[in-house]
GROMACS .gro file of N, CA and C in nm:
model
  414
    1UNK      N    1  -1.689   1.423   1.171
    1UNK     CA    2  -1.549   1.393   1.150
    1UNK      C    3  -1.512   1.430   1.007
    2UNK      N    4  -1.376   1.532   0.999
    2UNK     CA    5  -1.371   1.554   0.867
    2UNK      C    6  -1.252   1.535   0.798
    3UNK      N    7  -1.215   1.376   0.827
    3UNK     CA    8  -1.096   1.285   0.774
    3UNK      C    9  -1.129   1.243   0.597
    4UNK      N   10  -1.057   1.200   0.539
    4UNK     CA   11  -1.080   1.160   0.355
    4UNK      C   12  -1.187   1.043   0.418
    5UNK      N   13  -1.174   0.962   0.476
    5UNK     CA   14  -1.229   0.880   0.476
    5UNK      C   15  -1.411   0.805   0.563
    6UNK      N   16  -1.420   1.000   0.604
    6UNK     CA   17  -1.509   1.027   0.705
    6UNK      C   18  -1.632   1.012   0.639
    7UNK      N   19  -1.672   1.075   0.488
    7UNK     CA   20  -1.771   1.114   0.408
    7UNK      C   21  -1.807   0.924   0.369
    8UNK      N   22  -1.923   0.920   0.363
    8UNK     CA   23  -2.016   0.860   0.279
    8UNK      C   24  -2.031   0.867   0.154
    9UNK      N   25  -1.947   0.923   0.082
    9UNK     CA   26  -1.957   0.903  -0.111
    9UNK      C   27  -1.856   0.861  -0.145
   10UNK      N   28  -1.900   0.787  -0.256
   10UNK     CA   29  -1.784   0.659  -0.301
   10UNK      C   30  -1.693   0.745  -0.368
   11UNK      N   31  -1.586   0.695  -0.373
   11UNK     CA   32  -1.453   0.727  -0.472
   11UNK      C   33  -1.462   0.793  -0.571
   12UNK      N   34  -1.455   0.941  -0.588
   12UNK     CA   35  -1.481   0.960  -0.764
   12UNK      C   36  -1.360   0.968  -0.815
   13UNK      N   37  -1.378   0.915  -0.934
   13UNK     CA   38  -1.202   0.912  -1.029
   13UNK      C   39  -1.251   1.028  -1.106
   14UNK      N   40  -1.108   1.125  -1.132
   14UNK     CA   41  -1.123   1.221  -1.241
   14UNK      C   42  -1.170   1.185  -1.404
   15UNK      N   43  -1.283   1.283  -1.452
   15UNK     CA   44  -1.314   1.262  -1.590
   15UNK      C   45  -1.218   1.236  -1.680
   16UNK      N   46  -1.250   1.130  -1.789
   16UNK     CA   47  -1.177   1.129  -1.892
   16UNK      C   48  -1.009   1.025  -1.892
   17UNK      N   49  -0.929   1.059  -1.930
   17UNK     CA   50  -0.811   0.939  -1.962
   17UNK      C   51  -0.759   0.949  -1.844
   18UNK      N   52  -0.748   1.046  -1.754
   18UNK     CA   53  -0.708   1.075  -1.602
   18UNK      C   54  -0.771   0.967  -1.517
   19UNK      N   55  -0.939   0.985  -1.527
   19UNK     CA   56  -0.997   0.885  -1.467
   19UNK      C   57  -0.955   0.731  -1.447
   20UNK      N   58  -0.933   0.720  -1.603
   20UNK     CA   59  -0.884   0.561  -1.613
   20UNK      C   60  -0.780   0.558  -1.571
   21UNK      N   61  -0.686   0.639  -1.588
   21UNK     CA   62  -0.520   0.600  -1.548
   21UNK      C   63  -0.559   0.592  -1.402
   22UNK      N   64  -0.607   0.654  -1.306
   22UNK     CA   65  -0.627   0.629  -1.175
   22UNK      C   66  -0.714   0.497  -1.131
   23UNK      N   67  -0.769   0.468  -1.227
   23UNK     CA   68  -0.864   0.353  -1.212
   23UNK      C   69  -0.761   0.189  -1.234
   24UNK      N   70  -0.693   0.210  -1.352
   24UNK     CA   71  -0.576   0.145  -1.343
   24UNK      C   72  -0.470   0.100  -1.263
   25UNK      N   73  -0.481   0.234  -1.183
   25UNK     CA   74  -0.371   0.232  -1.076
   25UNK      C   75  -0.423   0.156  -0.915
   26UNK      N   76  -0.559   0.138  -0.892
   26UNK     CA   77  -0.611   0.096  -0.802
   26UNK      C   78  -0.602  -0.072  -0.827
   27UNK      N   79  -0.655  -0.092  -1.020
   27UNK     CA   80  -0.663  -0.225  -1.026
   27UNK      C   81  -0.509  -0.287  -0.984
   28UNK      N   82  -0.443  -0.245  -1.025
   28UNK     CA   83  -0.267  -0.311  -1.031
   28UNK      C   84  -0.234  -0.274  -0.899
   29UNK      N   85  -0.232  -0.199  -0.850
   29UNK     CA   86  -0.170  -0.212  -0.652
   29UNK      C   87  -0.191  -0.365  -0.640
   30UNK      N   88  -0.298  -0.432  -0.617
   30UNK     CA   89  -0.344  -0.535  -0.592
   30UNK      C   90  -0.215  -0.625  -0.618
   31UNK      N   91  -0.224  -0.664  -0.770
   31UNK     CA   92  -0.147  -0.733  -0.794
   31UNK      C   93   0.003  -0.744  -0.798
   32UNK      N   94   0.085  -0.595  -0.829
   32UNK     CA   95   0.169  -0.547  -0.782
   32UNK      C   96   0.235  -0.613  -0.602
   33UNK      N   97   0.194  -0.560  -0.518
   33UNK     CA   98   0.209  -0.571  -0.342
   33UNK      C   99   0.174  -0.757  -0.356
   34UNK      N  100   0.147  -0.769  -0.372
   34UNK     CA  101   0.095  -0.967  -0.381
   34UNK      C  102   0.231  -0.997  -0.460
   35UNK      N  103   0.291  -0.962  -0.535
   35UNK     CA  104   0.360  -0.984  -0.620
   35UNK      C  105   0.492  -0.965  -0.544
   36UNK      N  106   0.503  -0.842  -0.484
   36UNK     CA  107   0.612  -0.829  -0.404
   36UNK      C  108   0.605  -0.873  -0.278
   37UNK      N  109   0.528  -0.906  -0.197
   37UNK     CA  110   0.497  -0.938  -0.077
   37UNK      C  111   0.527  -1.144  -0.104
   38UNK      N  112   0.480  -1.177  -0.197
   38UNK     CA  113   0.473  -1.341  -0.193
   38UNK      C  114   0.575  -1.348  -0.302
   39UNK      N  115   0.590  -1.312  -0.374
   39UNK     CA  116   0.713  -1.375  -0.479
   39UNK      C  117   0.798  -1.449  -0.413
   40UNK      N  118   0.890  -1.353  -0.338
   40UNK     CA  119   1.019  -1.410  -0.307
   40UNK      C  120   1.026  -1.479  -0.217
   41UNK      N  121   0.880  -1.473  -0.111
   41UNK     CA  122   0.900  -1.569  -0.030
   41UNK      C  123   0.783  -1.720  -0.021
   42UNK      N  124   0.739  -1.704  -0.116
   42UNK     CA  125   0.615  -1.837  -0.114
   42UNK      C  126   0.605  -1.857  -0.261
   43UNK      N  127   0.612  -1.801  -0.374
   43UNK     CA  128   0.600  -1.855  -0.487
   43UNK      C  129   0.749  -1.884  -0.549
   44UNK      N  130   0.843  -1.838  -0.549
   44UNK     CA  131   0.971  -1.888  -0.613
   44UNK      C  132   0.995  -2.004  -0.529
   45UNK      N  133   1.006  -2.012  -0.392
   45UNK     CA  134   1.055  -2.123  -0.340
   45UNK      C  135   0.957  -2.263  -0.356
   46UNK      N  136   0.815  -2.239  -0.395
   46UNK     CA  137   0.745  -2.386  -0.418
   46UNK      C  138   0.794  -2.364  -0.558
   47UNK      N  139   0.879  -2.288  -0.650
   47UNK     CA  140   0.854  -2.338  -0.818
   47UNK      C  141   1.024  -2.401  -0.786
   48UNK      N  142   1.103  -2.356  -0.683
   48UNK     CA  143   1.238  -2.392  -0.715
   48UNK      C  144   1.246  -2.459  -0.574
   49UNK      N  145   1.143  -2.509  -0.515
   49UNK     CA  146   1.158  -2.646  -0.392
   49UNK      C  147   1.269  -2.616  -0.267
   50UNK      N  148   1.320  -2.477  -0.292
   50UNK     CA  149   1.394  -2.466  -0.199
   50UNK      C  150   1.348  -2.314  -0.172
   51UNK      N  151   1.419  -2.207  -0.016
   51UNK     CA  152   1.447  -2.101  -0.025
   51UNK      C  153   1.563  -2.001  -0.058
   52UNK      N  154   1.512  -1.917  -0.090
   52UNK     CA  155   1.616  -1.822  -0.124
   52UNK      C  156   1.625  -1.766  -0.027
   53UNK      N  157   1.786  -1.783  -0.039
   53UNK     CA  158   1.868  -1.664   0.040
   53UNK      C  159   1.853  -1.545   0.006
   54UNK      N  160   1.854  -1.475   0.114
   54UNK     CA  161   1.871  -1.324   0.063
   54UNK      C  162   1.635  -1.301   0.066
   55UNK      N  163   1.570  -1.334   0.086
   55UNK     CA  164   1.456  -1.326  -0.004
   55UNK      C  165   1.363  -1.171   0.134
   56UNK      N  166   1.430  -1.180   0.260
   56UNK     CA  167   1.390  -1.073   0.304
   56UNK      C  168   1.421  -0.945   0.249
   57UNK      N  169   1.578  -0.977   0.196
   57UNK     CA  170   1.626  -0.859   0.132
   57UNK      C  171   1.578  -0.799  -0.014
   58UNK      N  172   1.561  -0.901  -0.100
   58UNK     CA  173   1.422  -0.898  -0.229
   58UNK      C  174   1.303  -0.801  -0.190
   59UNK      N  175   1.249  -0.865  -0.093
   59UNK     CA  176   1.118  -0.800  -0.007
   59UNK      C  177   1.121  -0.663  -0.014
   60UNK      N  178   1.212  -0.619   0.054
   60UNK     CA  179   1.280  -0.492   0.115
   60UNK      C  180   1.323  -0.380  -0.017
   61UNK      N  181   1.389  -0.428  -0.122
   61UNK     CA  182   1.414  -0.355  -0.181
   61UNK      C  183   1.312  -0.376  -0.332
   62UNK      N  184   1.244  -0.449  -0.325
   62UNK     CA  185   1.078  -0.420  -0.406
   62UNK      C  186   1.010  -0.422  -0.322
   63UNK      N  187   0.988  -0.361  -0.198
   63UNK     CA  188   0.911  -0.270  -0.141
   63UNK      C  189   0.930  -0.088  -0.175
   64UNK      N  190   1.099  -0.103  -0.160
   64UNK     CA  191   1.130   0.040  -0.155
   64UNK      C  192   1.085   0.060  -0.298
   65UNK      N  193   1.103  -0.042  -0.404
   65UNK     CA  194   1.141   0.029  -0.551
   65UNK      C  195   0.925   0.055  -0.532
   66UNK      N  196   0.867  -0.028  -0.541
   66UNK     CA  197   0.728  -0.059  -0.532
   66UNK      C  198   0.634   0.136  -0.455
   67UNK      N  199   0.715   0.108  -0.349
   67UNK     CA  200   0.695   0.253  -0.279
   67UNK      C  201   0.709   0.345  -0.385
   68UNK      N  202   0.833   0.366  -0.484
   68UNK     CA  203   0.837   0.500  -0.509
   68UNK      C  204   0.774   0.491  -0.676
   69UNK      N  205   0.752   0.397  -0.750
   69UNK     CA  206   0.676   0.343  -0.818
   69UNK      C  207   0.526   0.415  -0.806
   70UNK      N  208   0.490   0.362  -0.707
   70UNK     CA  209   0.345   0.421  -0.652
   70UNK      C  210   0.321   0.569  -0.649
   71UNK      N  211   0.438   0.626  -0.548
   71UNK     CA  212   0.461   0.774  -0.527
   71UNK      C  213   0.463   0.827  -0.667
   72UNK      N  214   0.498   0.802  -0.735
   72UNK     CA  215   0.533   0.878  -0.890
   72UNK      C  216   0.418   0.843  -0.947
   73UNK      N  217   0.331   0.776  -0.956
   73UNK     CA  218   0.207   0.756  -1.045
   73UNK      C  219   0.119   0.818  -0.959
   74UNK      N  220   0.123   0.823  -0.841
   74UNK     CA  221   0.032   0.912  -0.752
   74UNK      C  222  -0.001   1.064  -0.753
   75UNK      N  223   0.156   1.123  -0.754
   75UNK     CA  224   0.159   1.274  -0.829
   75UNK      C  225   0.134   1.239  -0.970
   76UNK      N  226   0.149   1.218  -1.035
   76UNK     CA  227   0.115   1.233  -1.204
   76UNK      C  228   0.023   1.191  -1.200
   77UNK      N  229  -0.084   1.090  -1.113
   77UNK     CA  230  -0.256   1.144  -1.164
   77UNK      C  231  -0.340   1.227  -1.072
   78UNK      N  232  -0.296   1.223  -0.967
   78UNK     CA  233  -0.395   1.300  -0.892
   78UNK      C  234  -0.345   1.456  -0.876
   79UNK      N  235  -0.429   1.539  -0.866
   79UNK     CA  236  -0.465   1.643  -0.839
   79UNK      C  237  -0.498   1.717  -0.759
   80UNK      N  238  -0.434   1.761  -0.639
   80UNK     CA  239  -0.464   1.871  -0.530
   80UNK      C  240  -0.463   1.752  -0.450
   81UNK      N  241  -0.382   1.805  -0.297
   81UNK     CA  242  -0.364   1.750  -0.177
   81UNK      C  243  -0.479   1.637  -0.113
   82UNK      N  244  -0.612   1.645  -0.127
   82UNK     CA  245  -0.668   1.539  -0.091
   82UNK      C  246  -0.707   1.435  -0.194
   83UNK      N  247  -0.684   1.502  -0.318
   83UNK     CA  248  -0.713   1.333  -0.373
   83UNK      C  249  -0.618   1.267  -0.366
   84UNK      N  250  -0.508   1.321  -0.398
   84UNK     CA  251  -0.367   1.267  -0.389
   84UNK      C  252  -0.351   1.149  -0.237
   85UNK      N  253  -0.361   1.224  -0.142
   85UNK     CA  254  -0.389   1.160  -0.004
   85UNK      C  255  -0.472   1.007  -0.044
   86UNK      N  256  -0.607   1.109  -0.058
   86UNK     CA  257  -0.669   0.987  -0.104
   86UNK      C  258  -0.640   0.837  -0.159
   87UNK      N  259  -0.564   0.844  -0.292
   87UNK     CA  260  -0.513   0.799  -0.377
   87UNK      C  261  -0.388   0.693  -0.286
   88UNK      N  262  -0.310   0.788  -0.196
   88UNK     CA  263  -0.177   0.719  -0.135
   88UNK      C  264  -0.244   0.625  -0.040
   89UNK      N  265  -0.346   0.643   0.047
   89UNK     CA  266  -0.456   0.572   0.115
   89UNK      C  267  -0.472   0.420   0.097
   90UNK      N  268  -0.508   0.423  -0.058
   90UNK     CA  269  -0.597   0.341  -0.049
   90UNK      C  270  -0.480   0.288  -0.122
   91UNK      N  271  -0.369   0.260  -0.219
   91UNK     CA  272  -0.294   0.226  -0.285
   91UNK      C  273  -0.173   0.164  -0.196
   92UNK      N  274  -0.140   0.228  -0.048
   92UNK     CA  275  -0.036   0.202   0.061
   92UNK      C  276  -0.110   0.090   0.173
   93UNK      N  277  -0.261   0.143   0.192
   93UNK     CA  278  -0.323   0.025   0.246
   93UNK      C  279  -0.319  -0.145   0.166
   94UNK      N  280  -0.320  -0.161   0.163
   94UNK     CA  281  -0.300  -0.270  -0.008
   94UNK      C  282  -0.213  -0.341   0.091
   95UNK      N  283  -0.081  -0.307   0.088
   95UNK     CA  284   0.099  -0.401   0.137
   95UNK      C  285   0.015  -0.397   0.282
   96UNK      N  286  -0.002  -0.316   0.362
   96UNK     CA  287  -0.026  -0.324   0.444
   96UNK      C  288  -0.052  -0.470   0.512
   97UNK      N  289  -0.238  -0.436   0.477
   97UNK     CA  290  -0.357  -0.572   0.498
   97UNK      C  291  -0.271  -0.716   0.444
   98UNK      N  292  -0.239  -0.691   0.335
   98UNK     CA  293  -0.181  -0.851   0.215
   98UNK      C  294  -0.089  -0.900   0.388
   99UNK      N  295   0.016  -0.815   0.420
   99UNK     CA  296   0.102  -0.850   0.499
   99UNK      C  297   0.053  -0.907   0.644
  100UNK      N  298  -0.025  -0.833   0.669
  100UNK     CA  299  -0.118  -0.867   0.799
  100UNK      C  300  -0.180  -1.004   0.760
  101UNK      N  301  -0.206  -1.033   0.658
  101UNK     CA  302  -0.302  -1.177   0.628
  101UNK      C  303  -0.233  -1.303   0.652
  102UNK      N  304  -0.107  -1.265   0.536
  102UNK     CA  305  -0.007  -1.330   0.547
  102UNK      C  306   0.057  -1.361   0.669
  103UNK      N  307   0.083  -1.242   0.763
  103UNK     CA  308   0.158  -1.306   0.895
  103UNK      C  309   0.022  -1.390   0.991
  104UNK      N  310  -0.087  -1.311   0.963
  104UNK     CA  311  -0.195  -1.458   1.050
  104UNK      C  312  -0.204  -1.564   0.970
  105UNK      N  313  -0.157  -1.554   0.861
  105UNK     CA  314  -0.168  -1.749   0.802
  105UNK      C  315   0.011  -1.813   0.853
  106UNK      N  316   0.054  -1.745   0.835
  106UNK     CA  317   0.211  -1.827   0.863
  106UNK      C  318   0.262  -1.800   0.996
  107UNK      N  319   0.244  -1.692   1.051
  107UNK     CA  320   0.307  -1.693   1.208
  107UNK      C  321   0.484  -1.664   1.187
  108UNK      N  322   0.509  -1.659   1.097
  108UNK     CA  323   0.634  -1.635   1.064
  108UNK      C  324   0.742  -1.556   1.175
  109UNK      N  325   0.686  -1.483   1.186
  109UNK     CA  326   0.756  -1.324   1.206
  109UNK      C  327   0.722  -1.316   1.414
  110UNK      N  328   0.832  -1.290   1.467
  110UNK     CA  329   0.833  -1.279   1.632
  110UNK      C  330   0.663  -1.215   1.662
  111UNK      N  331   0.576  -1.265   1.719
  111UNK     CA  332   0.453  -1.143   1.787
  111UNK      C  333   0.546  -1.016   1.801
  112UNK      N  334   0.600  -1.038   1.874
  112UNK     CA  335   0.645  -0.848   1.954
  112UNK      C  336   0.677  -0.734   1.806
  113UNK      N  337   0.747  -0.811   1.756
  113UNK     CA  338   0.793  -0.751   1.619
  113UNK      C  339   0.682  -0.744   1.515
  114UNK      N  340   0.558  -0.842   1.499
  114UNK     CA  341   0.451  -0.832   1.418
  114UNK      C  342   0.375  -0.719   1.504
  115UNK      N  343   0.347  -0.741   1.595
  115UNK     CA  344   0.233  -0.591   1.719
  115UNK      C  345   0.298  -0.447   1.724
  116UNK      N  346   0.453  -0.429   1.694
  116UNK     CA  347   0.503  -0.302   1.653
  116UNK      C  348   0.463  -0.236   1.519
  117UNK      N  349   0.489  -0.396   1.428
  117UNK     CA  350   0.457  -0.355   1.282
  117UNK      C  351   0.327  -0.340   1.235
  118UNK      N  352   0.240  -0.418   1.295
  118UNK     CA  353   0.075  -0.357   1.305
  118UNK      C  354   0.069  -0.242   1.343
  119UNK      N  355   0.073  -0.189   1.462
  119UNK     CA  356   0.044  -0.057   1.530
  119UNK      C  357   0.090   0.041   1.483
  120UNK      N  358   0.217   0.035   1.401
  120UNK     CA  359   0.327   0.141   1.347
  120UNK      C  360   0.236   0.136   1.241
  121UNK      N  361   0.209   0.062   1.132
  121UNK     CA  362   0.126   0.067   1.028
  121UNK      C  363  -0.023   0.141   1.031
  122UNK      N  364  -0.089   0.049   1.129
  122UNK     CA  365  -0.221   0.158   1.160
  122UNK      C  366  -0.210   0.269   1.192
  123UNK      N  367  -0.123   0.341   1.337
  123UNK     CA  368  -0.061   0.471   1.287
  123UNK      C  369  -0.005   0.553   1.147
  124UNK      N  370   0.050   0.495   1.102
  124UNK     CA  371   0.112   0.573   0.978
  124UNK      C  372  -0.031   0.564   0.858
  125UNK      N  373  -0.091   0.463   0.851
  125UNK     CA  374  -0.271   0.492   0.796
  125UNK      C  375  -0.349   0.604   0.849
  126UNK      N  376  -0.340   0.611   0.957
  126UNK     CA  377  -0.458   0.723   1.005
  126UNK      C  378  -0.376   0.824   1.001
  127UNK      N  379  -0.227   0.881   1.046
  127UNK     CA  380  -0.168   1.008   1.025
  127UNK      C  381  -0.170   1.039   0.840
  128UNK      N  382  -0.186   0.971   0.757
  128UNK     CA  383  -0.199   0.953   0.628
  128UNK      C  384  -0.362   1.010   0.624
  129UNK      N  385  -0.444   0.964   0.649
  129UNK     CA  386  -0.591   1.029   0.672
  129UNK      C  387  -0.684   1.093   0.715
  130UNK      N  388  -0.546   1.163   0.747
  130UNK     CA  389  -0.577   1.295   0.836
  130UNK      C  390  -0.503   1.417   0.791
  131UNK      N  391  -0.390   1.429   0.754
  131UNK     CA  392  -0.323   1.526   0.745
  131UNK      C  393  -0.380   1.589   0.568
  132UNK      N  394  -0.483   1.535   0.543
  132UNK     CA  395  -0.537   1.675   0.426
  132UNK      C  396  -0.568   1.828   0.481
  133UNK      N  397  -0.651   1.790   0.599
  133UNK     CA  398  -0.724   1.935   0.669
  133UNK      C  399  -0.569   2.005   0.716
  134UNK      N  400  -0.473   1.964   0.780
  134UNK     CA  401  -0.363   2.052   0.796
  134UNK      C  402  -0.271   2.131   0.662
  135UNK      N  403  -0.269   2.008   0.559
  135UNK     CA  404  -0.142   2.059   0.449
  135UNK      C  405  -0.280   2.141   0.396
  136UNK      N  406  -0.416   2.176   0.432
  136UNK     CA  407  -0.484   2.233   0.292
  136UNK      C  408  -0.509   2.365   0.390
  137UNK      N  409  -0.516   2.382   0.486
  137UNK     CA  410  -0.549   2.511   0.576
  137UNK      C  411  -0.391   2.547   0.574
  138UNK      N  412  -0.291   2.521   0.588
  138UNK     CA  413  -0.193   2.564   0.616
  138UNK      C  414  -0.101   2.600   0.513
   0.00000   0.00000   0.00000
């Protein structure tokens, strides 16, 4: 199988200040997506005892800003179509999983509407981890 994620060798980050800036960028996704994913809806409302209105819409638009945030540090460190991939991979998986955790601890969100948004997600992961061998032959 010859997907980014098919090979058996760990992650190499590019030599030198490149390296770190990409190394950086793996540590902070983390906290970043946690940040936007729970802020608005589990940590402001236990510091201010109530919910916010509006806090799907928060979500939504520091997701979008968060998305292109990512996208722009993604081209400016990586280098050629599969690390880049690479890089969007493992940095887009992140919101993903956090969200998946989150809806099996709270139940929040309709099943039918959580099993679209799983499946749509795992799709859009694997068409993401796959499409190096097409954009690099083509």
């Amino acid at each position: 199988e010859d997907s980014l994620l098919a090979d058996e060798e760990s992650l190499d980050l590019a030599d030198g200040d490149r390296g770190r800036r990409q190394l950086w960028l793996y540590l902070l996704s983390l906290p970043l997506w946690v940040a936007v994913v729970f802020g608005p809806t589990v940590v402001a409302p236990a510091l201010l005892g109530t919910e916010i209105d509006g806090s799907t819409t928060m979500v939504g638009i520091a997701g979008v800003g968060g998305v292109a945030v990512v996208a722009a540090a993604i081209l400016w460190l990586g280098s050629g179509i599969e690390e880049r991939l690479r890089m969007a991979l493992i940095c887009y998986s992140i919101p993903f999983w956090t969200i998946v955790m989150w809806y099996s601890y709270t139940q929040q969100m309709p099943r039918g509407q959580y099993a679209v948004a799983f499946l749509g997600g795992i799709l859009g992961l694997y068409v993401l981890s796959e499409l190096d061998e097409p954009l690099i032959e083509g």
